[in-house]
Amino acid sequence: MVTDGVDEASDWGALDLTPGLGDHLATLGFERPTELQRAVLPAVLSQSNVVVEAPSGTGRTLAIGAMIVDLVADCDPGDSPVALVLSSSDARCQQLQSVIRRVGQQLTRSGEAGIRSTVVTELGPIDAQSTALSKPLDVVIGTPRRIGELTRGESLDPATLEVLLVDQADDLAVGDECTALAQILDTVEP
C-alpha cells in the first residue's frame, strides 16, 4: 500500500514484529527492511519452514537476528535455550552472535537485559563451552559437529528448543558437517 508516496510495506512496522523491535532496528540504522527481509520475516514469524538462498549484501544476517530475537521474545523466559543456530564456521557463528545480541539488546528476559547467548565451535575448549551451556541462555550458536558433541555429552538438551535455524546450509550439506547436522535434526522435536 502506498500512502503519501511512502510504501507502507517497506516499513518495519508492516512486518508485525515483536512490539518495539522494528523501532529498535531503525535506531540501529536499519531504516527499512530489505526486499529479502520483507519476504522472509513474515513467513518465519508465521511458523512456516523457510529456505532462503540469497547473495551477500541482501540483509540475510540481520534477518536472522530479527527472526531469532522475535521468536525468542515470544517464548517464556527460562534457563534453557529456546533457539539453536547452526552455521559452518567459528567466524560466522561469532558474526551471528554479534548481530543477534545487537538486535536483542532491548529485550529483558528473566530480569536480565539483552538476549542471552553463547557460541560453541571446535575452536574453543569443549569443557568451557559445556560450562557456558549450564548458565541461563536463550540462544546457542554453533557448528554442527560441536553441537553434536555437546548434545551427546548431555550439555545441551534439544527438547527445550522452539527454533532451529540452519545458516549456510549449502556448506553444511557436505562431509562431516552433513553427518553431524543429520544427527542434530534427528534429536530435535518436529
Short mmCIF file of N, CA, C and O in Angstrom, two decimals, residues 8-94:
data_model
loop_
_atom_site.label_atom_id
_atom_site.label_comp_id
_atom_site.label_asym_id
_atom_site.label_seq_id
_atom_site.Cartn_x
_atom_site.Cartn_y
_atom_site.Cartn_z
N GLU A 8 4.05 1.62 2.61
CA GLU A 8 3.94 1.18 4.00
C GLU A 8 4.53 -0.21 4.21
O GLU A 8 4.99 -0.53 5.30
N ALA A 9 4.52 -1.05 3.18
CA ALA A 9 5.08 -2.39 3.31
C ALA A 9 6.60 -2.35 3.45
O ALA A 9 7.21 -3.34 3.78
N SER A 10 7.21 -1.19 3.19
CA SER A 10 8.66 -1.09 3.30
C SER A 10 9.09 -0.70 4.70
O SER A 10 10.27 -0.59 4.98
N ASP A 11 8.14 -0.53 5.62
CA ASP A 11 8.43 -0.14 6.98
C ASP A 11 8.50 -1.38 7.87
O ASP A 11 7.79 -2.36 7.65
N TRP A 12 9.36 -1.35 8.90
CA TRP A 12 9.45 -2.47 9.85
C TRP A 12 8.11 -2.76 10.49
O TRP A 12 7.78 -3.92 10.76
N GLY A 13 7.31 -1.73 10.75
CA GLY A 13 6.02 -1.92 11.41
C GLY A 13 5.07 -2.79 10.62
O GLY A 13 4.20 -3.45 11.19
N ALA A 14 5.24 -2.85 9.31
CA ALA A 14 4.36 -3.67 8.48
C ALA A 14 4.67 -5.16 8.61
O ALA A 14 3.90 -5.99 8.14
N LEU A 15 5.78 -5.51 9.25
CA LEU A 15 6.18 -6.92 9.35
C LEU A 15 5.65 -7.61 10.59
O LEU A 15 5.91 -8.79 10.80
N ASP A 16 4.91 -6.89 11.44
CA ASP A 16 4.30 -7.48 12.63
C ASP A 16 5.32 -8.13 13.56
O ASP A 16 5.13 -9.23 14.07
N LEU A 17 6.42 -7.42 13.77
CA LEU A 17 7.45 -7.89 14.70
C LEU A 17 7.02 -7.65 16.14
O LEU A 17 6.07 -6.92 16.40
N THR A 18 7.74 -8.25 17.07
CA THR A 18 7.52 -8.01 18.49
C THR A 18 7.49 -6.50 18.73
O THR A 18 8.32 -5.78 18.17
N PRO A 19 6.56 -6.01 19.56
CA PRO A 19 6.49 -4.56 19.79
C PRO A 19 7.85 -3.97 20.19
O PRO A 19 8.55 -4.51 21.04
N GLY A 20 8.21 -2.91 19.52
CA GLY A 20 9.45 -2.22 19.80
C GLY A 20 10.64 -2.69 18.97
O GLY A 20 11.62 -1.96 18.83
N LEU A 21 10.57 -3.90 18.41
CA LEU A 21 11.72 -4.43 17.67
C LEU A 21 11.97 -3.63 16.39
O LEU A 21 13.11 -3.29 16.09
N GLY A 22 10.93 -3.31 15.66
CA GLY A 22 11.10 -2.52 14.44
C GLY A 22 11.70 -1.16 14.73
O GLY A 22 12.61 -0.70 14.03
N ASP A 23 11.20 -0.50 15.78
CA ASP A 23 11.75 0.81 16.17
C ASP A 23 13.22 0.67 16.57
O ASP A 23 14.04 1.52 16.26
N HIS A 24 13.54 -0.40 17.28
CA HIS A 24 14.92 -0.64 17.70
C HIS A 24 15.82 -0.83 16.48
O HIS A 24 16.93 -0.29 16.43
N LEU A 25 15.36 -1.60 15.50
CA LEU A 25 16.14 -1.80 14.28
C LEU A 25 16.40 -0.47 13.58
O LEU A 25 17.50 -0.22 13.09
N ALA A 26 15.40 0.39 13.57
CA ALA A 26 15.57 1.71 12.95
C ALA A 26 16.60 2.54 13.71
O ALA A 26 17.42 3.23 13.10
N THR A 27 16.60 2.46 15.05
CA THR A 27 17.59 3.22 15.83
C THR A 27 19.00 2.67 15.62
O THR A 27 19.98 3.39 15.81
N LEU A 28 19.10 1.40 15.22
CA LEU A 28 20.41 0.82 14.93
C LEU A 28 20.92 1.23 13.54
O LEU A 28 22.02 0.87 13.16
N GLY A 29 20.08 1.96 12.80
CA GLY A 29 20.49 2.44 11.49
C GLY A 29 19.88 1.67 10.33
O GLY A 29 20.17 1.95 9.17
N PHE A 30 19.02 0.71 10.62
CA PHE A 30 18.34 -0.05 9.57
C PHE A 30 16.96 0.57 9.37
O PHE A 30 15.97 0.13 9.94
N GLU A 31 16.92 1.63 8.58
CA GLU A 31 15.71 2.42 8.39
C GLU A 31 14.52 1.60 7.91
O GLU A 31 13.41 1.76 8.40
N ARG A 32 14.77 0.75 6.92
CA ARG A 32 13.71 -0.05 6.32
C ARG A 32 14.22 -1.46 6.08
O ARG A 32 15.40 -1.67 5.82
N PRO A 33 13.32 -2.43 6.09
CA PRO A 33 13.75 -3.79 5.76
C PRO A 33 14.09 -3.90 4.28
O PRO A 33 13.53 -3.21 3.44
N THR A 34 15.03 -4.79 3.99
CA THR A 34 15.38 -5.07 2.60
C THR A 34 14.28 -5.94 1.97
O THR A 34 13.41 -6.47 2.67
N GLU A 35 14.36 -6.12 0.69
CA GLU A 35 13.39 -6.98 -0.01
C GLU A 35 13.41 -8.39 0.57
O GLU A 35 12.36 -8.99 0.80
N LEU A 36 14.60 -8.92 0.84
CA LEU A 36 14.71 -10.25 1.42
C LEU A 36 14.04 -10.30 2.79
O LEU A 36 13.29 -11.22 3.10
N GLN A 37 14.29 -9.31 3.63
CA GLN A 37 13.70 -9.28 4.97
C GLN A 37 12.18 -9.17 4.90
O GLN A 37 11.47 -9.82 5.68
N ARG A 38 11.66 -8.37 3.97
CA ARG A 38 10.20 -8.25 3.81
C ARG A 38 9.58 -9.57 3.36
O ARG A 38 8.44 -9.87 3.71
N ALA A 39 10.32 -10.36 2.61
CA ALA A 39 9.80 -11.65 2.14
C ALA A 39 9.92 -12.74 3.19
O ALA A 39 9.00 -13.54 3.37
N VAL A 40 11.05 -12.78 3.88
CA VAL A 40 11.35 -13.89 4.77
C VAL A 40 10.72 -13.75 6.16
O VAL A 40 10.16 -14.71 6.69
N LEU A 41 10.81 -12.58 6.76
CA LEU A 41 10.36 -12.44 8.15
C LEU A 41 8.90 -12.82 8.36
O LEU A 41 8.60 -13.58 9.29
N PRO A 42 7.96 -12.36 7.55
CA PRO A 42 6.56 -12.78 7.79
C PRO A 42 6.37 -14.29 7.68
O PRO A 42 5.62 -14.88 8.47
N ALA A 43 7.06 -14.93 6.76
CA ALA A 43 6.92 -16.39 6.62
C ALA A 43 7.45 -17.11 7.85
O ALA A 43 6.80 -18.01 8.38
N VAL A 44 8.62 -16.70 8.33
CA VAL A 44 9.20 -17.34 9.52
C VAL A 44 8.34 -17.07 10.74
O VAL A 44 8.07 -17.97 11.54
N LEU A 45 7.89 -15.85 10.89
CA LEU A 45 7.12 -15.49 12.08
C LEU A 45 5.74 -16.15 12.09
O LEU A 45 5.12 -16.26 13.14
N SER A 46 5.28 -16.61 10.94
CA SER A 46 4.02 -17.36 10.91
C SER A 46 4.29 -18.86 11.10
O SER A 46 3.42 -19.68 10.91
N GLN A 47 5.53 -19.18 11.49
CA GLN A 47 5.98 -20.53 11.81
C GLN A 47 6.01 -21.46 10.60
O GLN A 47 5.85 -22.66 10.73
N SER A 48 6.26 -20.88 9.44
CA SER A 48 6.46 -21.69 8.24
C SER A 48 7.91 -22.13 8.18
O SER A 48 8.80 -21.44 8.67
N ASN A 49 8.15 -23.27 7.57
CA ASN A 49 9.52 -23.67 7.28
C ASN A 49 9.96 -22.87 6.06
O ASN A 49 9.21 -22.76 5.09
N VAL A 50 11.15 -22.30 6.13
CA VAL A 50 11.60 -21.41 5.06
C VAL A 50 13.00 -21.80 4.63
O VAL A 50 13.85 -22.09 5.47
N VAL A 51 13.23 -21.80 3.34
CA VAL A 51 14.56 -21.99 2.77
C VAL A 51 14.86 -20.73 1.97
O VAL A 51 14.06 -20.32 1.13
N VAL A 52 16.01 -20.13 2.24
CA VAL A 52 16.38 -18.88 1.58
C VAL A 52 17.75 -19.05 0.96
O VAL A 52 18.69 -19.51 1.62
N GLU A 53 17.87 -18.66 -0.28
CA GLU A 53 19.17 -18.56 -0.92
C GLU A 53 19.32 -17.11 -1.34
O GLU A 53 18.49 -16.59 -2.10
N ALA A 54 20.33 -16.45 -0.81
CA ALA A 54 20.49 -15.02 -1.09
C ALA A 54 21.96 -14.66 -1.08
O ALA A 54 22.72 -15.15 -0.24
N PRO A 55 22.37 -13.79 -1.97
CA PRO A 55 23.77 -13.36 -2.01
C PRO A 55 24.10 -12.42 -0.85
O PRO A 55 23.21 -11.88 -0.20
N SER A 56 25.38 -12.24 -0.63
CA SER A 56 25.84 -11.29 0.39
C SER A 56 25.28 -9.90 0.08
O SER A 56 25.11 -9.54 -1.07
N GLY A 57 24.98 -9.16 1.14
CA GLY A 57 24.53 -7.79 0.98
C GLY A 57 23.02 -7.63 0.87
O GLY A 57 22.53 -6.52 0.68
N THR A 58 22.28 -8.72 1.01
CA THR A 58 20.83 -8.63 0.89
C THR A 58 20.12 -8.51 2.23
O THR A 58 18.90 -8.41 2.28
N GLY A 59 20.88 -8.53 3.33
CA GLY A 59 20.29 -8.39 4.65
C GLY A 59 19.96 -9.70 5.33
O GLY A 59 19.19 -9.75 6.28
N ARG A 60 20.58 -10.78 4.86
CA ARG A 60 20.30 -12.11 5.42
C ARG A 60 20.69 -12.21 6.89
O ARG A 60 19.92 -12.73 7.71
N THR A 61 21.85 -11.69 7.27
CA THR A 61 22.30 -11.81 8.66
C THR A 61 21.39 -11.02 9.59
O THR A 61 21.02 -11.50 10.67
N LEU A 62 21.00 -9.82 9.20
CA LEU A 62 20.07 -9.04 10.02
C LEU A 62 18.72 -9.73 10.09
O LEU A 62 18.07 -9.73 11.14
N ALA A 63 18.29 -10.35 8.99
CA ALA A 63 17.03 -11.09 9.02
C ALA A 63 17.11 -12.23 10.04
O ALA A 63 16.16 -12.46 10.79
N ILE A 64 18.24 -12.92 10.08
CA ILE A 64 18.43 -13.99 11.07
C ILE A 64 18.34 -13.41 12.48
O ILE A 64 17.65 -13.96 13.34
N GLY A 65 19.04 -12.32 12.71
CA GLY A 65 19.00 -11.69 14.03
C GLY A 65 17.58 -11.29 14.43
O GLY A 65 17.14 -11.55 15.55
N ALA A 66 16.86 -10.65 13.52
CA ALA A 66 15.48 -10.23 13.81
C ALA A 66 14.57 -11.43 14.05
O ALA A 66 13.73 -11.42 14.95
N MET A 67 14.74 -12.48 13.23
CA MET A 67 13.93 -13.70 13.41
C MET A 67 14.14 -14.30 14.78
O MET A 67 13.18 -14.60 15.50
N ILE A 68 15.40 -14.49 15.13
CA ILE A 68 15.72 -15.13 16.41
C ILE A 68 15.20 -14.29 17.57
O ILE A 68 14.56 -14.81 18.49
N VAL A 69 15.45 -13.00 17.54
CA VAL A 69 15.02 -12.14 18.64
C VAL A 69 13.49 -12.14 18.74
O VAL A 69 12.93 -12.26 19.83
N ASP A 70 12.80 -12.03 17.62
CA ASP A 70 11.34 -12.02 17.65
C ASP A 70 10.79 -13.34 18.18
O ASP A 70 9.91 -13.35 19.03
N LEU A 71 11.33 -14.44 17.72
CA LEU A 71 10.85 -15.74 18.16
C LEU A 71 11.19 -16.01 19.64
O LEU A 71 10.37 -16.55 20.37
N VAL A 72 12.38 -15.62 20.07
CA VAL A 72 12.77 -15.79 21.47
C VAL A 72 11.89 -14.93 22.38
O VAL A 72 11.48 -15.36 23.45
N ALA A 73 11.56 -13.73 21.92
CA ALA A 73 10.72 -12.84 22.73
C ALA A 73 9.35 -13.44 23.00
O ALA A 73 8.72 -13.14 24.02
N ASP A 74 8.87 -14.31 22.12
CA ASP A 74 7.57 -14.96 22.30
C ASP A 74 7.62 -16.17 23.21
O ASP A 74 6.59 -16.71 23.58
N CYS A 75 8.82 -16.64 23.56
CA CYS A 75 8.96 -17.81 24.43
C CYS A 75 9.05 -17.38 25.88
O CYS A 75 9.58 -16.31 26.20
N ASP A 76 8.57 -18.23 26.76
CA ASP A 76 8.69 -17.95 28.19
C ASP A 76 10.16 -17.97 28.58
O ASP A 76 10.89 -18.88 28.19
N PRO A 77 10.59 -16.96 29.35
CA PRO A 77 11.99 -16.96 29.79
C PRO A 77 12.24 -18.15 30.71
O PRO A 77 11.39 -18.53 31.49
N GLY A 78 13.41 -18.71 30.58
CA GLY A 78 13.80 -19.83 31.42
C GLY A 78 15.30 -19.95 31.42
O GLY A 78 16.00 -19.04 30.99
N ASP A 79 15.78 -21.05 31.89
CA ASP A 79 17.22 -21.26 31.97
C ASP A 79 17.78 -21.98 30.75
O ASP A 79 18.97 -21.91 30.48
N SER A 80 16.93 -22.70 30.02
CA SER A 80 17.40 -23.49 28.89
C SER A 80 17.19 -22.74 27.58
O SER A 80 16.22 -22.02 27.42
N PRO A 81 18.10 -22.94 26.63
CA PRO A 81 17.96 -22.24 25.35
C PRO A 81 16.70 -22.66 24.60
O PRO A 81 16.30 -23.83 24.65
N VAL A 82 16.08 -21.70 23.92
CA VAL A 82 14.91 -21.97 23.10
C VAL A 82 15.23 -21.89 21.62
O VAL A 82 14.42 -22.27 20.79
N ALA A 83 16.42 -21.38 21.28
CA ALA A 83 16.81 -21.26 19.87
C ALA A 83 18.21 -21.82 19.67
O ALA A 83 19.10 -21.59 20.47
N LEU A 84 18.37 -22.54 18.57
CA LEU A 84 19.65 -23.09 18.17
C LEU A 84 19.93 -22.62 16.76
O LEU A 84 19.10 -22.80 15.86
N VAL A 85 21.09 -21.98 16.57
CA VAL A 85 21.51 -21.52 15.25
C VAL A 85 22.77 -22.29 14.88
O VAL A 85 23.75 -22.28 15.62
N LEU A 86 22.72 -22.98 13.76
CA LEU A 86 23.85 -23.74 13.27
C LEU A 86 24.47 -23.02 12.08
O LEU A 86 23.76 -22.55 11.21
N SER A 87 25.80 -22.96 12.07
CA SER A 87 26.48 -22.37 10.93
C SER A 87 27.79 -23.12 10.69
O SER A 87 28.15 -24.01 11.45
N SER A 88 28.49 -22.71 9.64
CA SER A 88 29.60 -23.52 9.15
C SER A 88 30.96 -23.23 9.77
O SER A 88 31.86 -24.05 9.64
N SER A 89 31.14 -22.10 10.44
CA SER A 89 32.48 -21.77 10.94
C SER A 89 32.39 -20.94 12.20
O SER A 89 31.37 -20.30 12.48
N ASP A 90 33.49 -20.92 12.93
CA ASP A 90 33.56 -20.09 14.13
C ASP A 90 33.34 -18.63 13.78
O ASP A 90 32.60 -17.93 14.47
N ALA A 91 33.97 -18.16 12.71
CA ALA A 91 33.83 -16.75 12.32
C ALA A 91 32.38 -16.39 12.04
O ALA A 91 31.89 -15.34 12.48
N ARG A 92 31.67 -17.24 11.31
CA ARG A 92 30.26 -16.96 11.01
C ARG A 92 29.42 -17.04 12.27
O ARG A 92 28.52 -16.22 12.47
N CYS A 93 29.69 -17.98 13.15
CA CYS A 93 28.96 -18.07 14.42
C CYS A 93 29.16 -16.81 15.26
O CYS A 93 28.21 -16.28 15.84
N GLN A 94 30.40 -16.31 15.31
CA GLN A 94 30.68 -15.08 16.06
C GLN A 94 29.93 -13.90 15.46
O GLN A 94 29.38 -13.06 16.17
#
